[in-house]
Amino acid sequence: MQILIRKIVLLSVVLLIQIVCYAENKIVDDYSAYDDEYMEYLETDNKFKIKDSIESFNRNLYKVNRSFDAIIGIPIIKTYKYAIPSAIKLMLKSSINNFQEPSNAINFLIDGNLEMAFNSFWRLFINTTAGVFGIFDVATELGLPAKNKTFDEILYKFAKDDIYLYAPILGPSTIIGFIGLLFDFIVNPLSYFIPGYVYRSAFLLYIIQMKSDIFSFYENTEKHSIDPYISWRSYYTQYRINKVFVN
């Protein structure tokens, strides 16, 4: 029980400083790819909206994020993106994905998808053993493709709207995304059985990997957008709706 309480407190503190954008779930550089399907979705009658009800609060967090990136974030991201060989980054990414498989399996079970729950379980088993703790994605080669399932995707089935939330360090997210992340973190069995420093290192590496994936978009937005905050909000809204409701 004490371990669980410490985990909740730790995550709450971390998320107040660096709420993870799902992007269990990464954001790609070519964000224009979502525009057509997003516009088609807007023409339907049943529109789900992500509202920026706390814009002044979000803008203050955005300013904090820019300051952090200028001092710490950008140097780390550039080092990871340009100095580390692609083969190494691929193995690190595969290992991080392996950490998420238990949460995927649990969420698939909650969603009633037994087939994909077993898929995630066997991916974890195969990649942890034959794949050397997930460094190599052997499961995909054996016909078990990777498929993420986050708890917020389940919550979106019952939600009519969501509230946009900008997080320092990590950027765009939502209230439902925050709740989903908290759930995924708590129910992941690996966090209870592996050393804390290993799990924290994987979490930090996930942040760096995610920021590296969207670095080109970050540079273009910061350099060319009249209001970068609006650009981030607009893109994330399209990305999120497309991911959950269109695809």
PDB file of C-alpha atoms in Angstrom:
ATOM      1  CA  MET A   1       0.000   0.000   0.000  1.00  0.00           C
ATOM      2  CA  GLN A   2       2.836   2.382   0.856  1.00  0.00           C
ATOM      3  CA  ILE A   3       4.454   1.631  -2.510  1.00  0.00           C
ATOM      4  CA  LEU A   4       1.190   2.464  -4.267  1.00  0.00           C
ATOM      5  CA  ILE A   5       0.825   5.744  -2.363  1.00  0.00           C
ATOM      6  CA  ARG A   6       4.412   6.729  -3.174  1.00  0.00           C
ATOM      7  CA  LYS A   7       3.798   5.937  -6.827  1.00  0.00           C
ATOM      8  CA  ILE A   8       0.654   8.083  -6.924  1.00  0.00           C
ATOM      9  CA  VAL A   9       2.390  10.996  -5.196  1.00  0.00           C
ATOM     10  CA  LEU A  10       5.446  10.686  -7.441  1.00  0.00           C
ATOM     11  CA  LEU A  11       3.364  10.585 -10.590  1.00  0.00           C
ATOM     12  CA  SER A  12       1.218  13.515  -9.459  1.00  0.00           C
ATOM     13  CA  VAL A  13       4.311  15.633  -8.870  1.00  0.00           C
ATOM     14  CA  VAL A  14       5.854  14.557 -12.146  1.00  0.00           C
ATOM     15  CA  LEU A  15       2.681  15.227 -14.070  1.00  0.00           C
ATOM     16  CA  LEU A  16       2.262  18.681 -12.591  1.00  0.00           C
ATOM     17  CA  ILE A  17       5.691  19.435 -13.995  1.00  0.00           C
ATOM     18  CA  GLN A  18       5.647  17.217 -17.060  1.00  0.00           C
ATOM     19  CA  ILE A  19       2.255  15.747 -17.963  1.00  0.00           C
ATOM     20  CA  VAL A  20       2.747  13.241 -20.641  1.00  0.00           C
ATOM     21  CA  CYS A  21       1.233  13.822 -23.974  1.00  0.00           C
ATOM     22  CA  TYR A  22      -0.034  10.371 -25.325  1.00  0.00           C
ATOM     23  CA  ALA A  23       1.160  10.030 -27.949  1.00  0.00           C
ATOM     24  CA  GLU A  24       1.302   6.226 -26.162  1.00  0.00           C
ATOM     25  CA  ASN A  25       1.241   7.459 -28.641  1.00  0.00           C
ATOM     26  CA  LYS A  26       3.725   9.592 -30.462  1.00  0.00           C
ATOM     27  CA  ILE A  27       3.265  12.647 -32.686  1.00  0.00           C
ATOM     28  CA  VAL A  28       4.812  12.565 -36.139  1.00  0.00           C
ATOM     29  CA  ASP A  29       6.547  15.443 -37.907  1.00  0.00           C
ATOM     30  CA  ASP A  30       4.172  15.446 -40.907  1.00  0.00           C
ATOM     31  CA  TYR A  31       1.114  16.648 -39.035  1.00  0.00           C
ATOM     32  CA  SER A  32      -0.626  17.714 -42.264  1.00  0.00           C
ATOM     33  CA  ALA A  33      -1.406  14.034 -42.866  1.00  0.00           C
ATOM     34  CA  TYR A  34      -4.332  14.303 -40.446  1.00  0.00           C
ATOM     35  CA  ASP A  35      -6.014  17.310 -42.072  1.00  0.00           C
ATOM     36  CA  ASP A  36      -8.230  15.539 -44.636  1.00  0.00           C
ATOM     37  CA  GLU A  37      -9.684  12.921 -42.284  1.00  0.00           C
ATOM     38  CA  TYR A  38     -10.070  15.517 -39.548  1.00  0.00           C
ATOM     39  CA  MET A  39     -12.060  17.810 -41.843  1.00  0.00           C
ATOM     40  CA  GLU A  40     -14.286  14.895 -42.862  1.00  0.00           C
ATOM     41  CA  TYR A  41     -14.917  14.167 -39.178  1.00  0.00           C
ATOM     42  CA  LEU A  42     -15.937  17.790 -38.552  1.00  0.00           C
ATOM     43  CA  GLU A  43     -18.646  17.401 -41.190  1.00  0.00           C
ATOM     44  CA  THR A  44     -20.344  14.652 -39.197  1.00  0.00           C
ATOM     45  CA  ASP A  45     -23.143  15.355 -36.725  1.00  0.00           C
ATOM     46  CA  ASN A  46     -21.554  13.697 -33.707  1.00  0.00           C
ATOM     47  CA  LYS A  47     -18.599  15.984 -33.065  1.00  0.00           C
ATOM     48  CA  PHE A  48     -16.313  15.463 -30.098  1.00  0.00           C
ATOM     49  CA  LYS A  49     -14.644  18.679 -28.967  1.00  0.00           C
ATOM     50  CA  ILE A  50     -11.480  19.401 -27.029  1.00  0.00           C
ATOM     51  CA  LYS A  51     -12.066  22.747 -25.362  1.00  0.00           C
ATOM     52  CA  ASP A  52      -9.383  25.107 -24.102  1.00  0.00           C
ATOM     53  CA  SER A  53     -11.361  26.103 -21.019  1.00  0.00           C
ATOM     54  CA  ILE A  54      -8.236  27.006 -19.031  1.00  0.00           C
ATOM     55  CA  GLU A  55      -6.334  28.876 -21.720  1.00  0.00           C
ATOM     56  CA  SER A  56      -4.680  31.430 -19.431  1.00  0.00           C
ATOM     57  CA  PHE A  57      -3.386  28.622 -17.203  1.00  0.00           C
ATOM     58  CA  ASN A  58      -2.204  26.657 -20.226  1.00  0.00           C
ATOM     59  CA  ARG A  59      -0.406  29.661 -21.684  1.00  0.00           C
ATOM     60  CA  ASN A  60       1.515  30.142 -18.453  1.00  0.00           C
ATOM     61  CA  LEU A  61       2.565  26.494 -18.574  1.00  0.00           C
ATOM     62  CA  TYR A  62       3.577  26.972 -22.193  1.00  0.00           C
ATOM     63  CA  LYS A  63       5.887  29.822 -21.164  1.00  0.00           C
ATOM     64  CA  VAL A  64       7.456  27.582 -18.517  1.00  0.00           C
ATOM     65  CA  ASN A  65       7.946  24.915 -21.160  1.00  0.00           C
ATOM     66  CA  ARG A  66       9.757  27.282 -23.527  1.00  0.00           C
ATOM     67  CA  SER A  67      12.099  28.396 -20.750  1.00  0.00           C
ATOM     68  CA  PHE A  68      12.888  24.820 -19.793  1.00  0.00           C
ATOM     69  CA  ASP A  69      13.519  23.831 -23.404  1.00  0.00           C
ATOM     70  CA  ALA A  70      15.846  26.754 -23.989  1.00  0.00           C
ATOM     71  CA  ILE A  71      18.020  25.881 -20.990  1.00  0.00           C
ATOM     72  CA  ILE A  72      17.839  22.089 -20.662  1.00  0.00           C
ATOM     73  CA  GLY A  73      15.462  20.360 -23.048  1.00  0.00           C
ATOM     74  CA  ILE A  74      16.793  21.345 -26.463  1.00  0.00           C
ATOM     75  CA  PRO A  75      20.467  20.465 -25.780  1.00  0.00           C
ATOM     76  CA  ILE A  76      19.446  17.015 -24.525  1.00  0.00           C
ATOM     77  CA  ILE A  77      17.079  16.399 -27.427  1.00  0.00           C
ATOM     78  CA  LYS A  78      19.610  17.511 -30.043  1.00  0.00           C
ATOM     79  CA  THR A  79      22.244  15.236 -28.529  1.00  0.00           C
ATOM     80  CA  TYR A  80      19.875  12.279 -28.599  1.00  0.00           C
ATOM     81  CA  LYS A  81      18.542  13.026 -32.079  1.00  0.00           C
ATOM     82  CA  TYR A  82      21.823  13.735 -33.867  1.00  0.00           C
ATOM     83  CA  ALA A  83      24.612  12.104 -31.827  1.00  0.00           C
ATOM     84  CA  ILE A  84      23.168   8.667 -31.073  1.00  0.00           C
ATOM     85  CA  PRO A  85      23.192   6.149 -33.970  1.00  0.00           C
ATOM     86  CA  SER A  86      19.807   5.263 -35.402  1.00  0.00           C
ATOM     87  CA  ALA A  87      20.296   1.563 -34.628  1.00  0.00           C
ATOM     88  CA  ILE A  88      20.790   2.337 -30.931  1.00  0.00           C
ATOM     89  CA  LYS A  89      17.736   4.603 -30.854  1.00  0.00           C
ATOM     90  CA  LEU A  90      15.660   1.877 -32.482  1.00  0.00           C
ATOM     91  CA  MET A  91      16.676  -0.628 -29.792  1.00  0.00           C
ATOM     92  CA  LEU A  92      15.935   1.888 -27.028  1.00  0.00           C
ATOM     93  CA  LYS A  93      12.540   2.616 -28.527  1.00  0.00           C
ATOM     94  CA  SER A  94      11.753  -1.090 -28.745  1.00  0.00           C
ATOM     95  CA  SER A  95      12.715  -1.555 -25.105  1.00  0.00           C
ATOM     96  CA  ILE A  96      10.482   1.333 -24.021  1.00  0.00           C
ATOM     97  CA  ASN A  97       7.561  -0.131 -25.968  1.00  0.00           C
ATOM     98  CA  ASN A  98       8.125  -3.412 -24.165  1.00  0.00           C
ATOM     99  CA  PHE A  99       7.600  -1.662 -20.821  1.00  0.00           C
ATOM    100  CA  GLN A 100       4.136  -0.621 -22.016  1.00  0.00           C
ATOM    101  CA  GLU A 101       2.899  -4.083 -22.983  1.00  0.00           C
ATOM    102  CA  PRO A 102       1.442  -4.986 -19.540  1.00  0.00           C
ATOM    103  CA  SER A 103      -0.681  -1.822 -19.573  1.00  0.00           C
ATOM    104  CA  ASN A 104      -1.733  -2.599 -23.141  1.00  0.00           C
ATOM    105  CA  ALA A 105      -2.869  -6.082 -22.109  1.00  0.00           C
ATOM    106  CA  ILE A 106      -4.852  -4.786 -19.122  1.00  0.00           C
ATOM    107  CA  ASN A 107      -6.578  -2.115 -21.194  1.00  0.00           C
ATOM    108  CA  PHE A 108      -7.468  -4.604 -23.911  1.00  0.00           C
ATOM    109  CA  LEU A 109      -9.014  -6.830 -21.238  1.00  0.00           C
ATOM    110  CA  ILE A 110     -11.051  -3.919 -19.880  1.00  0.00           C
ATOM    111  CA  ASP A 111     -12.168  -3.170 -23.408  1.00  0.00           C
ATOM    112  CA  GLY A 112     -13.239  -6.786 -23.898  1.00  0.00           C
ATOM    113  CA  ASN A 113     -10.655  -7.600 -26.563  1.00  0.00           C
ATOM    114  CA  LEU A 114      -9.197 -10.900 -25.382  1.00  0.00           C
ATOM    115  CA  GLU A 115      -7.347 -11.560 -28.626  1.00  0.00           C
ATOM    116  CA  MET A 116      -5.299  -8.368 -28.421  1.00  0.00           C
ATOM    117  CA  ALA A 117      -4.801  -8.807 -24.669  1.00  0.00           C
ATOM    118  CA  PHE A 118      -3.114 -12.159 -25.328  1.00  0.00           C
ATOM    119  CA  ASN A 119      -1.210 -10.543 -28.196  1.00  0.00           C
ATOM    120  CA  SER A 120       0.275  -7.997 -25.782  1.00  0.00           C
ATOM    121  CA  PHE A 121       1.028 -10.683 -23.196  1.00  0.00           C
ATOM    122  CA  TRP A 122       2.899 -12.866 -25.672  1.00  0.00           C
ATOM    123  CA  ARG A 123       4.738  -9.845 -27.066  1.00  0.00           C
ATOM    124  CA  LEU A 124       5.945  -9.050 -23.548  1.00  0.00           C
ATOM    125  CA  PHE A 125       7.029 -12.626 -22.919  1.00  0.00           C
ATOM    126  CA  ILE A 126       8.792 -13.105 -26.265  1.00  0.00           C
ATOM    127  CA  ASN A 127      10.498  -9.727 -26.435  1.00  0.00           C
ATOM    128  CA  THR A 128      11.602  -9.856 -22.790  1.00  0.00           C
ATOM    129  CA  THR A 129      13.214 -13.263 -23.281  1.00  0.00           C
ATOM    130  CA  ALA A 130      14.210 -13.799 -26.909  1.00  0.00           C
ATOM    131  CA  GLY A 131      14.330 -10.051 -27.514  1.00  0.00           C
ATOM    132  CA  VAL A 132      16.713  -9.397 -24.577  1.00  0.00           C
ATOM    133  CA  PHE A 133      14.420  -7.276 -22.378  1.00  0.00           C
ATOM    134  CA  GLY A 134      12.717  -5.754 -25.380  1.00  0.00           C
ATOM    135  CA  ILE A 135      15.805  -4.458 -27.151  1.00  0.00           C
ATOM    136  CA  PHE A 136      14.785  -6.479 -30.209  1.00  0.00           C
ATOM    137  CA  ASP A 137      11.193  -6.772 -31.422  1.00  0.00           C
ATOM    138  CA  VAL A 138      11.185 -10.497 -32.085  1.00  0.00           C
ATOM    139  CA  ALA A 139       7.427 -10.769 -31.568  1.00  0.00           C
ATOM    140  CA  THR A 140       6.640  -8.716 -34.655  1.00  0.00           C
ATOM    141  CA  GLU A 141       8.811 -11.016 -36.753  1.00  0.00           C
ATOM    142  CA  LEU A 142       6.806 -13.945 -35.394  1.00  0.00           C
ATOM    143  CA  GLY A 143       3.497 -12.425 -36.479  1.00  0.00           C
ATOM    144  CA  LEU A 144       2.527 -10.587 -33.288  1.00  0.00           C
ATOM    145  CA  PRO A 145       2.321  -6.922 -34.331  1.00  0.00           C
ATOM    146  CA  ALA A 146       2.593  -4.089 -31.830  1.00  0.00           C
ATOM    147  CA  LYS A 147      -0.697  -2.458 -30.878  1.00  0.00           C
ATOM    148  CA  ASN A 148      -1.028   0.097 -28.101  1.00  0.00           C
ATOM    149  CA  LYS A 149      -4.148   0.471 -25.983  1.00  0.00           C
ATOM    150  CA  THR A 150      -4.313   3.242 -23.423  1.00  0.00           C
ATOM    151  CA  PHE A 151      -6.958   3.757 -20.769  1.00  0.00           C
ATOM    152  CA  ASP A 152      -7.907   7.183 -22.049  1.00  0.00           C
ATOM    153  CA  GLU A 153      -8.991   5.591 -25.346  1.00  0.00           C
ATOM    154  CA  ILE A 154     -11.530   3.599 -23.332  1.00  0.00           C
ATOM    155  CA  LEU A 155     -12.706   6.677 -21.435  1.00  0.00           C
ATOM    156  CA  TYR A 156     -13.268   8.534 -24.695  1.00  0.00           C
ATOM    157  CA  LYS A 157     -16.053   6.087 -25.532  1.00  0.00           C
ATOM    158  CA  PHE A 158     -18.124   7.641 -22.745  1.00  0.00           C
ATOM    159  CA  ALA A 159     -16.973  11.271 -22.916  1.00  0.00           C
ATOM    160  CA  LYS A 160     -18.763  13.972 -24.882  1.00  0.00           C
ATOM    161  CA  ASP A 161     -15.974  16.531 -24.624  1.00  0.00           C
ATOM    162  CA  ASP A 162     -12.493  16.951 -23.175  1.00  0.00           C
ATOM    163  CA  ILE A 163     -10.426  19.844 -21.828  1.00  0.00           C
ATOM    164  CA  TYR A 164      -7.109  20.782 -23.395  1.00  0.00           C
ATOM    165  CA  LEU A 165      -4.147  20.837 -21.033  1.00  0.00           C
ATOM    166  CA  TYR A 166      -0.663  22.098 -21.883  1.00  0.00           C
ATOM    167  CA  ALA A 167       2.060  20.440 -19.852  1.00  0.00           C
ATOM    168  CA  PRO A 168       5.528  21.790 -19.155  1.00  0.00           C
ATOM    169  CA  ILE A 169       8.334  19.797 -20.760  1.00  0.00           C
ATOM    170  CA  LEU A 170       6.003  17.466 -22.649  1.00  0.00           C
ATOM    171  CA  GLY A 171       3.497  19.803 -24.217  1.00  0.00           C
ATOM    172  CA  PRO A 172      -0.104  19.149 -25.331  1.00  0.00           C
ATOM    173  CA  SER A 173      -2.411  16.803 -23.454  1.00  0.00           C
ATOM    174  CA  THR A 174      -5.957  16.705 -22.068  1.00  0.00           C
ATOM    175  CA  ILE A 175      -7.693  16.046 -18.760  1.00  0.00           C
ATOM    176  CA  ILE A 176      -8.803  12.597 -19.930  1.00  0.00           C
ATOM    177  CA  GLY A 177      -5.261  11.960 -21.143  1.00  0.00           C
ATOM    178  CA  PHE A 178      -3.996  12.776 -17.650  1.00  0.00           C
ATOM    179  CA  ILE A 179      -6.437  10.358 -16.025  1.00  0.00           C
ATOM    180  CA  GLY A 180      -5.555   7.659 -18.527  1.00  0.00           C
ATOM    181  CA  LEU A 181      -1.847   8.087 -17.941  1.00  0.00           C
ATOM    182  CA  LEU A 182      -2.304   7.913 -14.176  1.00  0.00           C
ATOM    183  CA  PHE A 183      -4.235   4.659 -14.529  1.00  0.00           C
ATOM    184  CA  ASP A 184      -1.719   3.120 -16.950  1.00  0.00           C
ATOM    185  CA  PHE A 185       1.144   4.005 -14.626  1.00  0.00           C
ATOM    186  CA  ILE A 186      -0.474   2.533 -11.516  1.00  0.00           C
ATOM    187  CA  VAL A 187      -1.712  -0.737 -13.036  1.00  0.00           C
ATOM    188  CA  ASN A 188       1.505  -1.592 -14.879  1.00  0.00           C
ATOM    189  CA  PRO A 189       2.856  -4.622 -12.942  1.00  0.00           C
ATOM    190  CA  LEU A 190       6.422  -4.020 -14.109  1.00  0.00           C
ATOM    191  CA  SER A 191       6.627  -0.882 -11.984  1.00  0.00           C
ATOM    192  CA  TYR A 192       6.191  -3.055  -8.874  1.00  0.00           C
ATOM    193  CA  PHE A 193       8.722  -5.745  -9.741  1.00  0.00           C
ATOM    194  CA  ILE A 194      11.642  -3.959 -11.364  1.00  0.00           C
ATOM    195  CA  PRO A 195      14.018  -1.560  -9.565  1.00  0.00           C
ATOM    196  CA  GLY A 196      12.680   1.976  -9.312  1.00  0.00           C
ATOM    197  CA  TYR A 197      15.664   3.524 -11.043  1.00  0.00           C
ATOM    198  CA  VAL A 198      15.113   1.270 -14.075  1.00  0.00           C
ATOM    199  CA  TYR A 199      11.478   2.281 -14.420  1.00  0.00           C
ATOM    200  CA  ARG A 200      12.281   5.973 -13.927  1.00  0.00           C
ATOM    201  CA  SER A 201      15.057   5.761 -16.501  1.00  0.00           C
ATOM    202  CA  ALA A 202      12.656   4.189 -18.995  1.00  0.00           C
ATOM    203  CA  PHE A 203      10.158   6.962 -18.297  1.00  0.00           C
ATOM    204  CA  LEU A 204      12.742   9.689 -18.863  1.00  0.00           C
ATOM    205  CA  LEU A 205      13.965   7.976 -21.998  1.00  0.00           C
ATOM    206  CA  TYR A 206      10.380   7.853 -23.243  1.00  0.00           C
ATOM    207  CA  ILE A 207      10.137  11.628 -22.768  1.00  0.00           C
ATOM    208  CA  ILE A 208      13.355  12.243 -24.679  1.00  0.00           C
ATOM    209  CA  GLN A 209      12.280   9.877 -27.465  1.00  0.00           C
ATOM    210  CA  MET A 210       8.898  11.573 -27.797  1.00  0.00           C
ATOM    211  CA  LYS A 211      10.429  15.065 -27.861  1.00  0.00           C
ATOM    212  CA  SER A 212      12.922  13.896 -30.458  1.00  0.00           C
ATOM    213  CA  ASP A 213      10.104  12.605 -32.689  1.00  0.00           C
ATOM    214  CA  ILE A 214       8.412  16.016 -32.760  1.00  0.00           C
ATOM    215  CA  PHE A 215      11.560  18.154 -32.789  1.00  0.00           C
ATOM    216  CA  SER A 216      11.199  19.228 -36.434  1.00  0.00           C
ATOM    217  CA  PHE A 217       7.630  20.347 -35.782  1.00  0.00           C
ATOM    218  CA  TYR A 218       8.814  22.188 -32.668  1.00  0.00           C
ATOM    219  CA  GLU A 219      11.489  24.101 -34.585  1.00  0.00           C
ATOM    220  CA  ASN A 220       9.159  25.059 -37.431  1.00  0.00           C
ATOM    221  CA  THR A 221       6.430  26.176 -35.077  1.00  0.00           C
ATOM    222  CA  GLU A 222       8.698  28.237 -32.859  1.00  0.00           C
ATOM    223  CA  LYS A 223      10.356  29.941 -35.817  1.00  0.00           C
ATOM    224  CA  HIS A 224       7.466  30.573 -38.181  1.00  0.00           C
ATOM    225  CA  SER A 225       4.211  30.619 -36.224  1.00  0.00           C
ATOM    226  CA  ILE A 226       2.739  33.955 -35.141  1.00  0.00           C
ATOM    227  CA  ASP A 227       1.280  32.258 -32.063  1.00  0.00           C
ATOM    228  CA  PRO A 228       3.028  28.903 -31.423  1.00  0.00           C
ATOM    229  CA  TYR A 229       0.616  28.086 -28.605  1.00  0.00           C
ATOM    230  CA  ILE A 230      -2.324  28.136 -31.035  1.00  0.00           C
ATOM    231  CA  SER A 231      -0.358  26.023 -33.518  1.00  0.00           C
ATOM    232  CA  TRP A 232       0.329  23.349 -30.893  1.00  0.00           C
ATOM    233  CA  ARG A 233      -3.292  23.343 -29.733  1.00  0.00           C
ATOM    234  CA  SER A 234      -4.648  23.123 -33.275  1.00  0.00           C
ATOM    235  CA  TYR A 235      -2.367  20.260 -34.225  1.00  0.00           C
ATOM    236  CA  TYR A 236      -2.900  18.267 -31.049  1.00  0.00           C
ATOM    237  CA  THR A 237      -6.672  18.599 -31.350  1.00  0.00           C
ATOM    238  CA  GLN A 238      -6.526  17.197 -34.877  1.00  0.00           C
ATOM    239  CA  TYR A 239      -4.091  14.472 -33.874  1.00  0.00           C
ATOM    240  CA  ARG A 240      -6.123  13.384 -30.866  1.00  0.00           C
ATOM    241  CA  ILE A 241      -9.505  13.332 -32.580  1.00  0.00           C
ATOM    242  CA  ASN A 242      -8.032  11.559 -35.594  1.00  0.00           C
ATOM    243  CA  LYS A 243      -6.369   8.923 -33.431  1.00  0.00           C
ATOM    244  CA  VAL A 244      -9.397   8.142 -31.283  1.00  0.00           C
ATOM    245  CA  PHE A 245     -12.408   8.772 -33.486  1.00  0.00           C
ATOM    246  CA  VAL A 246     -11.330   8.725 -37.117  1.00  0.00           C
ATOM    247  CA  ASN A 247      -8.927   5.762 -37.390  1.00  0.00           C
TER     248      ASN A 247
END
